[in-house]
Short mmCIF file of C-alpha atoms in Angstrom, two decimals:
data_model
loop_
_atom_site.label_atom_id
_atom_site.label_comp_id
_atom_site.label_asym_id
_atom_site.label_seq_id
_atom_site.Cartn_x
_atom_site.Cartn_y
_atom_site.Cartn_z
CA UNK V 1 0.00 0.00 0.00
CA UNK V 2 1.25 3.62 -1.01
CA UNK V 3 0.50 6.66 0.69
CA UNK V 4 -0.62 8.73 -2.62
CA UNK V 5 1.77 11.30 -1.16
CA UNK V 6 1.45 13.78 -4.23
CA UNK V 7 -1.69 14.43 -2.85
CA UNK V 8 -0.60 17.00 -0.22
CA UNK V 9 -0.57 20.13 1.03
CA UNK V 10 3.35 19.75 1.75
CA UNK V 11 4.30 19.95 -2.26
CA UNK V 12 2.11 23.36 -2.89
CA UNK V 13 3.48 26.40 -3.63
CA UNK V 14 3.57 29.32 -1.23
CA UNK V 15 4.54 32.85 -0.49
CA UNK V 16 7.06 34.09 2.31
CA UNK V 17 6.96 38.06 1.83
CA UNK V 18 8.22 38.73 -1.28
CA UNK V 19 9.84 34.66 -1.63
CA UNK V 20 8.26 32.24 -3.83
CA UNK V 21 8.65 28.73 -1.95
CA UNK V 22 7.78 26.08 -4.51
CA UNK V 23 7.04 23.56 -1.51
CA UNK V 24 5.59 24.37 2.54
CA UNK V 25 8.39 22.06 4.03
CA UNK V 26 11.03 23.70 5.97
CA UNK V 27 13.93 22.38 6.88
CA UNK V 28 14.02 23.83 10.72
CA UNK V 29 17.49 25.07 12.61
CA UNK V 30 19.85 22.16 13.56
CA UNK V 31 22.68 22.63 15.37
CA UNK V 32 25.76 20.47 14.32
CA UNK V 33 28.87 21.99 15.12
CA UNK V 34 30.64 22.04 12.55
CA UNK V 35 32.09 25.62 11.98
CA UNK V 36 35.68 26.31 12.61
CA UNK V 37 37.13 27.29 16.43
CA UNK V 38 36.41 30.43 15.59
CA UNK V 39 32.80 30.48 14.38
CA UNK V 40 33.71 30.59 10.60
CA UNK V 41 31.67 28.59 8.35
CA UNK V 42 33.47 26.02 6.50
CA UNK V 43 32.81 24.17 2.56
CA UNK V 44 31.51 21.10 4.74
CA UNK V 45 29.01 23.64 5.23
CA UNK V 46 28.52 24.98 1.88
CA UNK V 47 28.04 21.01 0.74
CA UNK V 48 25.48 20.29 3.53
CA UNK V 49 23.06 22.77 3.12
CA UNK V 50 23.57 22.92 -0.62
CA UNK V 51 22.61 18.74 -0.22
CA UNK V 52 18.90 20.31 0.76
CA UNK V 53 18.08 23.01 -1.38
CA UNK V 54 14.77 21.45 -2.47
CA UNK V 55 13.22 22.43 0.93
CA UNK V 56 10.60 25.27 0.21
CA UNK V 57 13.22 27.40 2.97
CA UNK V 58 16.31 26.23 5.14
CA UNK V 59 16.59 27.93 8.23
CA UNK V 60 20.29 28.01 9.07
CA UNK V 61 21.64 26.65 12.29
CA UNK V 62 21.91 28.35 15.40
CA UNK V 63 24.52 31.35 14.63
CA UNK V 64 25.59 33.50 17.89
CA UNK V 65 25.11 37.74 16.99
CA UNK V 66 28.56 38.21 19.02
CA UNK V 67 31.50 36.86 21.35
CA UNK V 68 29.38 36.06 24.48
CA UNK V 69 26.86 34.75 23.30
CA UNK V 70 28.58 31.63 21.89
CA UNK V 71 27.09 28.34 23.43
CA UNK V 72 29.24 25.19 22.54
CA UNK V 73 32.33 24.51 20.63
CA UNK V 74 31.53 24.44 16.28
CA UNK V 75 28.89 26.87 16.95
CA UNK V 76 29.12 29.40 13.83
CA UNK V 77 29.10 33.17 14.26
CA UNK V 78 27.94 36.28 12.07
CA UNK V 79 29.94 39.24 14.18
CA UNK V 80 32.58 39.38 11.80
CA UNK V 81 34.09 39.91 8.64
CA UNK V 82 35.05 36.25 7.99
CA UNK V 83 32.21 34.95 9.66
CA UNK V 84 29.96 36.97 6.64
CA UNK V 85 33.08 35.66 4.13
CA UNK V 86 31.93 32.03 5.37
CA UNK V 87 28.48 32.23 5.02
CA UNK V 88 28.13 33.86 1.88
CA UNK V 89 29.85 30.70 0.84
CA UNK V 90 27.09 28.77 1.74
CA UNK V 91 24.52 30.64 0.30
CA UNK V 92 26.19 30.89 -2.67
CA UNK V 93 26.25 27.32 -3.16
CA UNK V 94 22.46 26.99 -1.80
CA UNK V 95 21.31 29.65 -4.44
CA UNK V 96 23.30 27.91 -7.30
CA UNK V 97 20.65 24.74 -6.25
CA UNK V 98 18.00 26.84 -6.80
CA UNK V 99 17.06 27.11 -2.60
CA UNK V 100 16.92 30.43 -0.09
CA UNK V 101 17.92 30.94 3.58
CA UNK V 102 16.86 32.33 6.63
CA UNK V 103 19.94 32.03 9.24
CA UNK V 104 18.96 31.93 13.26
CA UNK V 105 20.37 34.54 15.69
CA UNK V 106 20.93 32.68 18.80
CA UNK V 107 22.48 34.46 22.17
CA UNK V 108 23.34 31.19 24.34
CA UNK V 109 22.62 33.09 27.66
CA UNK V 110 23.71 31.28 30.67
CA UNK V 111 24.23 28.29 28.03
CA UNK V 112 27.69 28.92 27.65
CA UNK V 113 31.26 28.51 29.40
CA UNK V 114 34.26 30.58 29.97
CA UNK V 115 36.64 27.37 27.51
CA UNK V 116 33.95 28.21 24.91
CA UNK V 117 33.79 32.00 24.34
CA UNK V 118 36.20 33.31 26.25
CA UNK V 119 34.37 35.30 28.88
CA UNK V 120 31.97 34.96 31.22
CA UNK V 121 27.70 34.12 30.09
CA UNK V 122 25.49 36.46 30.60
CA UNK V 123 21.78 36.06 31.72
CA UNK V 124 18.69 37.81 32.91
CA UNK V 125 19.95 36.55 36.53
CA UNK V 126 23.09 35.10 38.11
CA UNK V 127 21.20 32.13 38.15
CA UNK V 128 23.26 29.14 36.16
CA UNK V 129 22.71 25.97 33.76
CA UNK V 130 21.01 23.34 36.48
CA UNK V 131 23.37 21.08 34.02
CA UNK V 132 26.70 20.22 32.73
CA UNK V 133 27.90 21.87 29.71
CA UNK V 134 29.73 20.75 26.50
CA UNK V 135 33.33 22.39 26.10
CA UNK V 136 36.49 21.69 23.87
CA UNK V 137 37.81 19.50 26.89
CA UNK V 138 34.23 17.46 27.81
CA UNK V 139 31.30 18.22 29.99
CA UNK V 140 32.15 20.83 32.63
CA UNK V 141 29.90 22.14 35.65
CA UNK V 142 28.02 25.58 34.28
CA UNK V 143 28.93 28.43 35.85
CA UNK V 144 26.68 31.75 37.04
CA UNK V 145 26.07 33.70 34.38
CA UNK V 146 26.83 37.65 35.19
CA UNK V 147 23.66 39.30 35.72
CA UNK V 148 22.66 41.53 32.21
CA UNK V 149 22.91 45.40 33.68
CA UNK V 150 20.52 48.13 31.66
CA UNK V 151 23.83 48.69 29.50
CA UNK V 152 24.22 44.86 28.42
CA UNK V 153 20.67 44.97 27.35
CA UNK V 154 21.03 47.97 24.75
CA UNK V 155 24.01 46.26 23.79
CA UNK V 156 23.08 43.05 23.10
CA UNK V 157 19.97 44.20 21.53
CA UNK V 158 22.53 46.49 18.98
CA UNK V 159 24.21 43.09 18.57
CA UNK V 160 21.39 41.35 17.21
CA UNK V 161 20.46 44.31 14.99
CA UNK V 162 24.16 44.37 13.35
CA UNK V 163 23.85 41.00 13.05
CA UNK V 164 20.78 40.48 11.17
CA UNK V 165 22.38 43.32 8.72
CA UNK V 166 25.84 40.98 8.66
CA UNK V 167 23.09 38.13 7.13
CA UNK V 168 21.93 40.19 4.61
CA UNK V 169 24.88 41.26 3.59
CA UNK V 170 26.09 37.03 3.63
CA UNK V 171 23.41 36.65 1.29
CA UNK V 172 20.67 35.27 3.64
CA UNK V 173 17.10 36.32 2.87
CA UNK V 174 16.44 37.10 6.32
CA UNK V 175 16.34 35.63 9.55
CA UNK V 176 15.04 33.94 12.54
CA UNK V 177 14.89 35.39 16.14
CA UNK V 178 15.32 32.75 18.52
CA UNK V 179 13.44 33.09 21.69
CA UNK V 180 13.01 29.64 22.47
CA UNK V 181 14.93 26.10 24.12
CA UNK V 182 15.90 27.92 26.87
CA UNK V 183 18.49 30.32 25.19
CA UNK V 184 18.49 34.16 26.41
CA UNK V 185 15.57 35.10 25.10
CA UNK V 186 13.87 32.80 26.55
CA UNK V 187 15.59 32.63 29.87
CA UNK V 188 13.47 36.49 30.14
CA UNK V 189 10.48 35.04 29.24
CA UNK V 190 10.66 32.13 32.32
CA UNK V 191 10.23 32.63 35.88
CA UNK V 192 12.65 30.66 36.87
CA UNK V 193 15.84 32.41 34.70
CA UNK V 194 14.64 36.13 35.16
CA UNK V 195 14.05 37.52 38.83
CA UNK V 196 14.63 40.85 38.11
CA UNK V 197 12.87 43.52 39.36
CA UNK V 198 13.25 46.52 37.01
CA UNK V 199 11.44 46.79 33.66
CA UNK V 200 12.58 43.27 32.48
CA UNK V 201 11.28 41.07 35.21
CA UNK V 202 8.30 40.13 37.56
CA UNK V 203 4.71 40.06 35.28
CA UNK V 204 4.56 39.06 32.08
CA UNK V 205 4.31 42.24 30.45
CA UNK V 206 8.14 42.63 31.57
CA UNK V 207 9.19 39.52 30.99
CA UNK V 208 8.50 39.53 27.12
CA UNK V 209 9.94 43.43 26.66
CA UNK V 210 13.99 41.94 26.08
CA UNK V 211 12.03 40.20 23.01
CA UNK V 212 10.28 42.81 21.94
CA UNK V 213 12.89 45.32 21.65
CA UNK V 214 15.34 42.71 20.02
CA UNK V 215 12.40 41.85 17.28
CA UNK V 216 11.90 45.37 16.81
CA UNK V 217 15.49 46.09 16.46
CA UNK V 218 16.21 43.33 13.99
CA UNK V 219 13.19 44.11 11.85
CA UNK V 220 13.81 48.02 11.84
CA UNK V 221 17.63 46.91 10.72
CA UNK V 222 16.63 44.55 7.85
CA UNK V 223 12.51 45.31 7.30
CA UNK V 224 10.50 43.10 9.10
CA UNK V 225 9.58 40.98 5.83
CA UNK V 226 13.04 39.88 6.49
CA UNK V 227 12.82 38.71 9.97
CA UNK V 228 10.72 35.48 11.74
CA UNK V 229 10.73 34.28 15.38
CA UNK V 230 11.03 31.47 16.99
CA UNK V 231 9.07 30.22 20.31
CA UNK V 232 8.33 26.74 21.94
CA UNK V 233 5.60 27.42 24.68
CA UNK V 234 6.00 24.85 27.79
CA UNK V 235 9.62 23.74 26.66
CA UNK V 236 11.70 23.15 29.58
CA UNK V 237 14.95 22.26 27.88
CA UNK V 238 17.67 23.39 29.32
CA UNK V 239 16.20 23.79 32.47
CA UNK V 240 13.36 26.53 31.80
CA UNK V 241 10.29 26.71 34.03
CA UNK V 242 8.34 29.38 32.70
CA UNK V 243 5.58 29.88 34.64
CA UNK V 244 2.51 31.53 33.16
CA UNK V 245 3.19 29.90 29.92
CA UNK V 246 -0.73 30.57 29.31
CA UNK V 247 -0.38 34.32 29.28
CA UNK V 248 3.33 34.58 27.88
CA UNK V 249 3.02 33.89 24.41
CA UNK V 250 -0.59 35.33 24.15
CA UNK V 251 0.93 38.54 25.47
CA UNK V 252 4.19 38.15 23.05
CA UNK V 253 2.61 37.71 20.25
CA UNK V 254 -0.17 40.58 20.84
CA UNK V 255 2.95 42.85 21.07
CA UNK V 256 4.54 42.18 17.74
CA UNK V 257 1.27 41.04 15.39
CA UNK V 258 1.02 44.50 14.33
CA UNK V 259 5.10 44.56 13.43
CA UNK V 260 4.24 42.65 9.84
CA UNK V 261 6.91 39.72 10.52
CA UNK V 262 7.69 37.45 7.99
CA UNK V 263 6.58 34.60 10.38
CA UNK V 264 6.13 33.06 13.65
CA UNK V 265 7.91 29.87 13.95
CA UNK V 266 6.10 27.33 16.69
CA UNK V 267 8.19 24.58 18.41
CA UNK V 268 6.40 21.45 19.22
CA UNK V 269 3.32 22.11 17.41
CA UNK V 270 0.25 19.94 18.24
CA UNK V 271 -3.31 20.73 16.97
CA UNK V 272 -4.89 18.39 19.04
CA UNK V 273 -3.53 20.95 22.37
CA UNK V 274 -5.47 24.56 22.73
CA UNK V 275 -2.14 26.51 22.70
CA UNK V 276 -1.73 25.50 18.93
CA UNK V 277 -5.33 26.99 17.94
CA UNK V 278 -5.38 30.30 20.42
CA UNK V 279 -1.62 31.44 18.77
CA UNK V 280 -3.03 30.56 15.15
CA UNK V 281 -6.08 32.79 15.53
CA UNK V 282 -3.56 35.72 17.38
CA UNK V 283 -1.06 35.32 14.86
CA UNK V 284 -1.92 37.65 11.69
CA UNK V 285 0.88 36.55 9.27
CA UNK V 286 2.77 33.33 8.07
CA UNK V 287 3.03 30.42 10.80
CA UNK V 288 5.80 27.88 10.72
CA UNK V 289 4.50 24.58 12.69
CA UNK V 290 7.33 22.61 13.95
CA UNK V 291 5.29 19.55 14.97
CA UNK V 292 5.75 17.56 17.76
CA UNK V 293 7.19 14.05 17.08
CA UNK V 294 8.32 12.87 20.68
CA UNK V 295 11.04 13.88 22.13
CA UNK V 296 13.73 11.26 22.53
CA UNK V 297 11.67 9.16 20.43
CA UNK V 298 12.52 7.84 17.06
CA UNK V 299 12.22 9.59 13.97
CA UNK V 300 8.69 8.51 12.47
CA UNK V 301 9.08 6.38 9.51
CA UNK V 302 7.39 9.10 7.38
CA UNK V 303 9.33 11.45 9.21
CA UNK V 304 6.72 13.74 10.54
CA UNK V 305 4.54 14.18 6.82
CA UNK V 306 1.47 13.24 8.22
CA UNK V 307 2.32 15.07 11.69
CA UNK V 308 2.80 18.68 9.34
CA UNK V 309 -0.87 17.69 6.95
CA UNK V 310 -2.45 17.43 10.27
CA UNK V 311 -1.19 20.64 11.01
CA UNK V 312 -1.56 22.68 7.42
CA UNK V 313 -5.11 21.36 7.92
CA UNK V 314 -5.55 23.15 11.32
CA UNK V 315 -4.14 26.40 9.95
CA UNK V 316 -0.32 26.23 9.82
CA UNK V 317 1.03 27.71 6.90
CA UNK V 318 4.61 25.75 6.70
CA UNK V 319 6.01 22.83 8.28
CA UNK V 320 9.40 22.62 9.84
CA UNK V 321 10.98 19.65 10.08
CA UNK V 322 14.77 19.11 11.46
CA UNK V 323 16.10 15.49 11.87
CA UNK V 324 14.26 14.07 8.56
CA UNK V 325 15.96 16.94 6.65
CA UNK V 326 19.56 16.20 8.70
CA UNK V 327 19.35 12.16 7.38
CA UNK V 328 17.59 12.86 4.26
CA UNK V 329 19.10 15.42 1.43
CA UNK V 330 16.51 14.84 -0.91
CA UNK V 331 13.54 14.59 2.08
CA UNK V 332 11.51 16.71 -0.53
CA UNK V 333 11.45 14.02 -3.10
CA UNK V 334 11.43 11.30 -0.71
CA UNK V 335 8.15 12.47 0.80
CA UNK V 336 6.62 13.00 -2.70
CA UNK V 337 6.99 9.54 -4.29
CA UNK V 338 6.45 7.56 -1.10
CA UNK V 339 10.30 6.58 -0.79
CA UNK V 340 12.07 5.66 2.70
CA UNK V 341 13.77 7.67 4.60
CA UNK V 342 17.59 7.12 5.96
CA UNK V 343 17.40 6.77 9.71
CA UNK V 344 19.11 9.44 11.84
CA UNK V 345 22.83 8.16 13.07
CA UNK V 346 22.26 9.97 16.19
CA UNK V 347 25.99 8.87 17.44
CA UNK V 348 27.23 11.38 14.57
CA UNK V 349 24.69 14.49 15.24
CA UNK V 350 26.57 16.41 17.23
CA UNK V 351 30.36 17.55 18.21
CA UNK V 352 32.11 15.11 16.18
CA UNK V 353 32.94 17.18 13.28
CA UNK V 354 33.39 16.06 9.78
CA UNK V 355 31.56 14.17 6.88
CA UNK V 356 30.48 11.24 8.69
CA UNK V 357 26.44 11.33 9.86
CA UNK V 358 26.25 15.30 8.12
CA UNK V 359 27.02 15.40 4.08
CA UNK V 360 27.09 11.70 3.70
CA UNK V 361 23.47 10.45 3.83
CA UNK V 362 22.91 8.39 0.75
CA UNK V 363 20.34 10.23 -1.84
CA UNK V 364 17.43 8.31 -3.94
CA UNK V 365 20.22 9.29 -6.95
CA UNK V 366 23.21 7.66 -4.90
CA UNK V 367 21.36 4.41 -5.17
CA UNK V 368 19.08 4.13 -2.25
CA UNK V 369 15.88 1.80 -2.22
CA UNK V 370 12.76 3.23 -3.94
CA UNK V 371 10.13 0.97 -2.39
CA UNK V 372 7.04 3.11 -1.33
CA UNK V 373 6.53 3.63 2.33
CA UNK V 374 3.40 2.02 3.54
#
């Protein structure tokens, strides 16, 4: 039995501002670490996300705005000259397969470490990682991040501005504001990362100002047609307890659905939970529905396709999906003929460097089996 997959939402056309995406699947942010020591992007690069250029848009892996921000070793950068150099590499090579690019900002917060950036993280609160953290000699105990003072905040929210220009100028169409899994952004939004008490902590309407004022920032930098964000409501990766989750994201996304975003980008989307349907009717512009596939769990064998109809059908406009696009190049194709997928090699996804598990997943072309999926 076949799964008549042509007949699907996934493979229409749609329109991202002024982009033309000739499918709704998404390949979502993965971090892989696989930049150079010092945040450059590298041709293993180039070749990987080149590998999945049919995806209707990549979003590019996490990429830190500046120094202290940085999160683990292999984590690539857009703060400098040669981090730009790098990147327009890569989108270079993505263009030449016919594909477009957002890239993430990410601003690790209190996930970082002195052996990985150089100084010490910086956070809402002195209040560290409630885990150990990867650095170029192994996991190491976190340590307290340096409470953010009224001048690290204007700062950091200039960084992110100058960053998002630093993409555009690496050839990225725009990019992605990440305020979720527990990264700085994020750690404002939660109860448990922020206890300030000026204008960036205690009720929600404090909490979700630092995220404001950085999406405001980026988009008046760039034009907001350029820029998307990122959330994942409930997530308590990396040790987030938000508290209030039912009035944070309500309240965060009243703020900016006047700011004509490019998109909102939902982690963990399910349409069978009322969060899903309450952010969909708030949310005036283009939703990206990440959907939730377990996790831990094993990829699905269809690797999330009927997971992202279910969600199109309850009013997402694209589907992100991360590990099938990270074991399958040619996912696209794969999902519109009914082929298997490669299995994630989970041993390879992360701080290893090189080839193995990242640019050497077999393609449909390379030889792999064709039977349909049932």
């Amino acid at each position: 039995m076949t799964n008549a997959p042509a007949d699907s939402g996934l493979f229409e056309p749609a329109r991202l501002g002024p982009l033309h995406l000739p499918n709704r699947l998404v390949m979502a942010p993965l971090t892989r670490n696989r930049a150079a020591a010092d945040g450059v992007p590298g041709p293993l690069m180039a070749t990987y996300y080149a590998q999945r250029a049919s995806a209707g848009l990549i979003i590019a892996e996490a990429t830190t705005p500046n120094a202290v921000g940085r999160t683990y070793p292999g984590i690539p950068a857009i703060h400098g000259a040669a981090h730009v150099a790098g990147w327009r590499r890569v989108t270079d090579a993505v263009r030449a397969e016919g594909g477009r690019m957002f890239l993430q900002l990410q601003h690790g917060g209190r996930v970082g470490h002195p052996d990985n950036s150089g100084l010490t993280p910086i956070a809402p609160s002195p209040v560290p990682l409630p885990e150990t953290i990867h650095t170029p000699t192994g996991r190491q105990e976190a340590v307290t991040p340096r409470e953010m003072t009224l001048a690290d905040i204007e700062t950091t929210v200039a960084d992110f501005a100058a960053a998002a220009r630093n993409a555009i100028e690496a050839g990225f169409e725009g990019v992605e504001v990440h305020a979720a899994n527990g990264h700085l952004l994020h750690q404002f939004l939660a109860a448990n990362t922020n206890h300030r008490t000026d204008a960036y902590g205690g009720p929600v309407s404090r909490r979700i100002r630092f995220v404001v004022e950085v999406v405001r920032a980026v988009a008046a930098a760039i034009g907001p047609a350029r820029v998307g964000l990122r959330i994942s409501p409930g997530n308590t990766v990396n040790g987030i307890e938000e508290g209030a989750t039912g009035d944070i994201y309500p309240a965060l996304v009243e703020a900016l659905a006047d700011s004509q975003l490019a998109y909102l980008h939902l982690v963990f989307a399910d349409p069978g939970r009322p969060p899903f349907h309450e952010l969909r009717r708030a949310w005036p512009g283009t939703l990206i529905a990440n959907p939730a596939l377990g996790r831990g769990e094993p990829l699905p064998h269809d690797g999330g396709r009927r997971a992202g109809e279910r969600l199109l059908a309850a009013g997402a406009d694209l589907i992100a999906l991360g590990r099938a696009f990270l074991a399958n190049p040619d996912l696209v194709e794969r999902l519109r003929i009914g082929a298997p997928l490669n299995q994630v090699r989970d041993e390879y996804a992360m701080y290893t460097g090189g080839a193995t598990g990242y640019t050497d997943y077999p393609t449909l072309a390379a030889g792999a089996p064709v039977a349909q999926m049932n």
